[in-house]
Amino acid sequence: MIIDINGRQSSQLISYDEAYRRFQRYLRYFIKGATPVNEVRSFSLADISGIKKALERIKHGSAIWQHTDQWHVAAIYIDKGEGFRFSRKVTNLFAHDVISEEQFKQAWEETNGPYDWGVFPRKPGSAATHARKKQASYIVADRNKPENEQSSIEGSFKRNEVHRTHLISSQVTGIEYHKGLLIDYDGWLNVNPMNQFESEMLDLSNNQDLVWTATIWLDNQRNLHWRYRMFDSEYQLIAEKEWVDDRWSYIWRYDAGIQDKLTKKE
């Protein structure tokens, strides 16, 4: 086993040239612009027929979302091999304004010193995560209400917290901040079972097209439900998971007279 001067195994290391090549690839996506995001107001996305109708009207790789007084939906058609278009490590560099070769080299040397081999450059903390907490969202935790210590959620942190998190993985969209794609949810659920399921689905997208859908709603007890449903290219269901957040209380905002029109029709 070969260990470098910082105690890292050789298998963990990458050359500067390879790291910069990867950075350039993601930078091209970044310069090209974020994934198009389309709000749908004219018909319901509460079931897969509406989602299919909306996605068939736009290019693959474009996201759709809908918010009403009763549900929130986000979805995207991911072409085979496009699930990992964006790297969290790289988007964190972008969030720290690292966008040129000179800035990348500086970040490399800050991380690895003046060596040709090291780990991918990183900046302290996650600028995107901190900024995301300040972004607008229609579904937010009520900070004036305490944690439910009798929650049915199977796990917890030493100090539980709410995360402002993505309905569609940012590794697909490259988007950190969009009120149609961000909501508050329990941090333990986000980091553990939800993250595991998302990773499995992104891995699956390496081998086939994937329609990614997320649906959010409050039940009669005001518990917040998050349901993922994944479909193949023929819109046949291939995977489904649902979680219930009863640890926190939530505020459900919507634009009255606009975002409740669909539910008034029903």
Coordinates of C-alpha atoms in Angstrom, one line a residue:
M1 CA 0.0 0.0 0.0
I2 CA 1.5 3.3 -1.1
I3 CA 0.9 6.3 1.2
D4 CA 1.6 9.9 0.3
I5 CA 3.1 12.5 2.7
N6 CA -0.3 13.4 3.9
G7 CA -1.2 9.8 4.8
R8 CA -3.5 9.2 1.9
Q9 CA -3.6 5.9 0.0
S10 CA -2.5 6.1 -3.7
S11 CA -5.9 4.8 -4.8
Q12 CA -7.5 7.9 -3.3
L13 CA -5.3 10.3 -5.3
I14 CA -5.8 12.0 -8.7
S15 CA -3.4 13.9 -10.9
Y16 CA -3.7 17.6 -11.3
D17 CA -4.2 17.2 -15.0
E18 CA -7.1 14.7 -14.6
A19 CA -8.7 16.8 -11.9
Y20 CA -8.6 19.9 -14.1
R21 CA -10.0 17.9 -17.0
R22 CA -13.0 17.0 -14.9
F23 CA -13.3 20.5 -13.7
Q24 CA -13.4 21.8 -17.3
R25 CA -16.1 19.3 -18.3
Y26 CA -18.4 20.5 -15.5
L27 CA -17.5 24.1 -16.2
R28 CA -18.8 23.6 -19.8
Y29 CA -22.2 22.6 -18.3
F30 CA -22.0 25.6 -15.9
I31 CA -21.3 28.1 -18.7
K32 CA -24.0 26.5 -20.9
G33 CA -26.4 27.4 -18.2
A34 CA -28.6 25.7 -15.6
T35 CA -31.2 23.1 -16.5
P36 CA -34.4 24.8 -17.8
V37 CA -37.1 24.7 -15.2
N38 CA -40.8 25.1 -16.2
E39 CA -43.7 25.8 -13.9
V40 CA -46.9 24.1 -15.0
R41 CA -50.2 25.9 -14.1
S42 CA -52.7 24.9 -16.9
F43 CA -53.2 21.3 -15.8
S44 CA -52.6 19.0 -12.8
L45 CA -49.3 17.2 -12.2
A46 CA -50.9 15.2 -9.3
D47 CA -50.7 12.0 -11.3
I48 CA -48.3 10.5 -13.8
S49 CA -50.6 11.2 -16.8
G50 CA -50.2 14.9 -16.2
I51 CA -46.4 14.6 -15.6
K52 CA -46.1 12.6 -18.8
K53 CA -48.1 15.2 -20.7
A54 CA -45.9 18.0 -19.4
L55 CA -42.5 16.3 -20.0
E56 CA -43.5 15.3 -23.6
R57 CA -43.8 19.0 -24.4
I58 CA -40.3 19.9 -23.5
K59 CA -36.7 18.7 -24.1
H60 CA -35.4 15.8 -22.1
G61 CA -33.3 17.1 -19.2
S62 CA -35.7 20.0 -18.5
A63 CA -37.4 20.1 -15.1
I64 CA -41.1 20.8 -14.4
W65 CA -42.7 21.7 -11.1
Q66 CA -46.2 22.6 -9.8
H67 CA -47.3 24.0 -6.4
T68 CA -50.9 24.3 -5.2
D69 CA -52.5 24.6 -1.8
Q70 CA -52.7 20.8 -1.7
W71 CA -49.6 19.3 -3.4
H72 CA -46.1 20.1 -4.7
V73 CA -44.6 18.2 -7.6
A74 CA -41.2 18.2 -9.4
A75 CA -40.1 16.0 -12.2
I76 CA -37.5 15.5 -14.9
Y77 CA -36.8 13.0 -17.8
I78 CA -33.2 11.9 -17.4
D79 CA -31.6 10.4 -20.5
K80 CA -29.4 7.3 -20.0
G81 CA -26.0 8.4 -18.7
E82 CA -27.1 11.9 -17.8
G83 CA -27.8 11.4 -14.1
F84 CA -24.4 12.6 -12.9
R85 CA -24.0 15.7 -15.1
F86 CA -22.9 17.8 -12.1
S87 CA -20.6 17.0 -9.2
R88 CA -21.3 18.4 -5.8
K89 CA -17.5 18.9 -5.3
V90 CA -17.4 21.0 -8.4
T91 CA -20.6 23.0 -7.8
N92 CA -19.2 23.9 -4.4
L93 CA -16.1 25.3 -6.2
F94 CA -18.4 27.3 -8.4
A95 CA -20.3 28.6 -5.4
H96 CA -16.9 29.8 -4.1
D97 CA -16.3 31.6 -7.4
V98 CA -13.7 29.2 -8.7
I99 CA -14.3 29.3 -12.4
S100 CA -10.9 29.9 -14.1
E101 CA -7.8 27.7 -14.4
E102 CA -5.8 30.1 -12.2
Q103 CA -8.5 29.9 -9.4
F104 CA -8.6 26.1 -9.8
K105 CA -4.9 25.8 -9.5
Q106 CA -5.0 28.0 -6.3
A107 CA -7.7 25.7 -4.9
W108 CA -5.6 22.7 -5.8
E109 CA -2.6 24.0 -4.0
E110 CA -4.7 25.0 -1.0
T111 CA -5.9 21.4 -0.8
N112 CA -2.8 19.5 -1.8
G113 CA 0.2 21.8 -1.6
P114 CA 2.7 22.1 -4.6
Y115 CA 2.2 18.5 -5.7
D116 CA 1.1 16.9 -9.0
W117 CA -1.0 14.3 -7.2
G118 CA -3.7 14.8 -4.6
V119 CA -7.4 14.8 -4.0
F120 CA -10.0 16.9 -5.9
P121 CA -9.8 20.5 -4.6
R122 CA -12.2 21.5 -2.0
K123 CA -13.2 24.7 -0.2
P124 CA -14.1 24.7 3.5
G125 CA -17.8 23.9 4.2
S126 CA -20.4 24.1 1.5
A127 CA -21.2 27.6 0.3
A128 CA -24.2 26.2 -1.7
T129 CA -25.7 24.6 1.4
H130 CA -25.4 27.8 3.5
A131 CA -26.8 29.9 0.7
R132 CA -29.6 27.4 0.0
K133 CA -31.0 27.9 3.5
K134 CA -31.6 31.6 2.6
Q135 CA -33.5 30.8 -0.6
A136 CA -37.2 31.1 -1.0
S137 CA -39.4 28.0 -0.7
Y138 CA -43.1 27.3 -0.6
I139 CA -42.7 24.7 2.1
V140 CA -40.8 25.7 5.2
A141 CA -40.4 24.5 8.8
D142 CA -42.1 26.6 11.4
R143 CA -39.1 27.7 13.5
N144 CA -41.4 28.8 16.3
K145 CA -42.6 25.3 17.0
P146 CA -40.4 22.7 18.8
E147 CA -39.3 19.4 17.6
N148 CA -41.7 16.5 18.2
E149 CA -39.8 14.2 20.5
Q150 CA -42.3 11.4 19.9
S151 CA -41.6 11.4 16.2
S152 CA -42.0 8.1 14.4
I153 CA -38.9 8.7 12.3
E154 CA -36.6 5.7 12.9
G155 CA -33.3 7.6 13.4
S156 CA -32.0 10.9 14.7
F157 CA -28.9 13.0 15.2
K158 CA -27.6 14.1 18.5
R159 CA -29.1 17.5 17.5
N160 CA -31.8 17.1 15.0
E161 CA -32.3 19.8 12.3
V162 CA -34.2 20.7 9.2
H163 CA -32.5 20.7 5.8
R164 CA -33.4 22.9 2.8
T165 CA -33.1 20.1 0.2
H166 CA -33.7 19.3 -3.4
L167 CA -36.7 17.5 -4.9
I168 CA -34.5 16.6 -7.9
S169 CA -30.8 15.9 -7.2
S170 CA -28.6 18.8 -8.0
Q171 CA -26.2 16.3 -9.6
V172 CA -28.9 16.0 -12.3
T173 CA -29.8 19.7 -12.7
G174 CA -26.8 21.6 -11.4
I175 CA -29.4 23.9 -9.7
E176 CA -28.8 24.8 -6.1
Y177 CA -31.4 27.6 -5.7
H178 CA -35.0 27.4 -7.1
K179 CA -38.1 27.7 -5.0
G180 CA -39.9 25.1 -7.2
L181 CA -37.2 22.6 -6.5
L182 CA -36.4 23.2 -2.8
I183 CA -38.3 22.5 0.4
D184 CA -37.5 22.0 4.1
Y185 CA -37.4 18.4 5.3
D186 CA -36.0 16.4 8.2
G187 CA -32.2 16.3 8.1
W188 CA -31.8 12.7 9.3
L189 CA -34.2 11.5 6.6
N190 CA -32.5 13.6 4.0
V191 CA -29.0 12.4 4.8
N192 CA -29.8 8.7 5.3
P193 CA -32.6 6.8 3.6
M194 CA -33.5 9.5 1.1
N195 CA -29.9 10.0 0.0
Q196 CA -29.4 6.3 -0.3
F197 CA -32.4 5.9 -2.5
E198 CA -31.4 8.9 -4.7
S199 CA -27.9 7.5 -5.2
E200 CA -29.4 4.1 -6.2
M201 CA -31.6 5.9 -8.8
L202 CA -28.7 8.0 -10.1
D203 CA -26.7 4.8 -10.5
L204 CA -29.7 3.2 -12.4
S205 CA -29.8 6.2 -14.8
N206 CA -26.3 5.1 -16.0
N207 CA -28.0 2.1 -17.6
Q208 CA -31.4 3.4 -18.8
D209 CA -33.6 6.5 -19.2
L210 CA -35.3 7.5 -16.0
V211 CA -38.3 9.7 -15.2
W212 CA -37.7 11.2 -11.8
T213 CA -40.8 12.4 -9.9
A214 CA -41.2 13.8 -6.4
T215 CA -44.6 14.6 -4.8
I216 CA -45.1 16.4 -1.5
W217 CA -48.2 16.9 0.6
L218 CA -49.5 17.5 4.1
D219 CA -51.8 14.9 5.7
N220 CA -54.7 15.6 8.1
Q221 CA -52.3 15.7 11.0
R222 CA -50.1 18.2 9.2
N223 CA -47.3 15.7 8.7
L224 CA -45.2 16.3 5.6
H225 CA -45.1 13.4 3.1
W226 CA -42.4 13.0 0.4
R227 CA -42.9 10.4 -2.2
Y228 CA -40.5 9.5 -5.0
R229 CA -41.8 7.5 -8.0
M230 CA -39.4 6.6 -10.7
F231 CA -40.5 5.4 -14.2
D232 CA -38.9 4.0 -17.3
S233 CA -39.0 5.5 -20.8
E234 CA -42.5 4.0 -21.2
Y235 CA -43.7 5.6 -18.0
Q236 CA -43.9 2.2 -16.2
L237 CA -43.2 2.4 -12.5
I238 CA -39.8 0.9 -11.6
A239 CA -39.2 2.2 -8.0
E240 CA -41.1 4.0 -5.3
K241 CA -40.3 5.3 -1.8
E242 CA -42.3 7.4 0.6
W243 CA -41.3 9.1 3.9
V244 CA -43.3 11.0 6.5
D245 CA -41.8 13.8 8.5
D246 CA -43.7 14.2 11.8
R247 CA -40.7 15.6 13.6
W248 CA -41.2 19.2 12.5
S249 CA -44.2 21.5 11.9
Y250 CA -44.5 23.1 8.5
I251 CA -45.8 26.2 6.9
W252 CA -47.4 25.6 3.4
R253 CA -47.3 28.8 1.4
Y254 CA -49.0 29.4 -1.9
D255 CA -50.2 32.3 -4.1
A256 CA -53.9 32.5 -3.5
G257 CA -56.0 33.0 -6.6
I258 CA -53.2 31.6 -8.7
Q259 CA -51.8 28.4 -7.3
D260 CA -55.2 27.1 -5.9
K261 CA -57.1 27.3 -9.2
L262 CA -56.4 23.7 -10.1
T263 CA -57.7 22.4 -6.8
K264 CA -60.8 24.5 -7.0
K265 CA -61.7 22.9 -10.3
E266 CA -61.7 19.4 -8.6

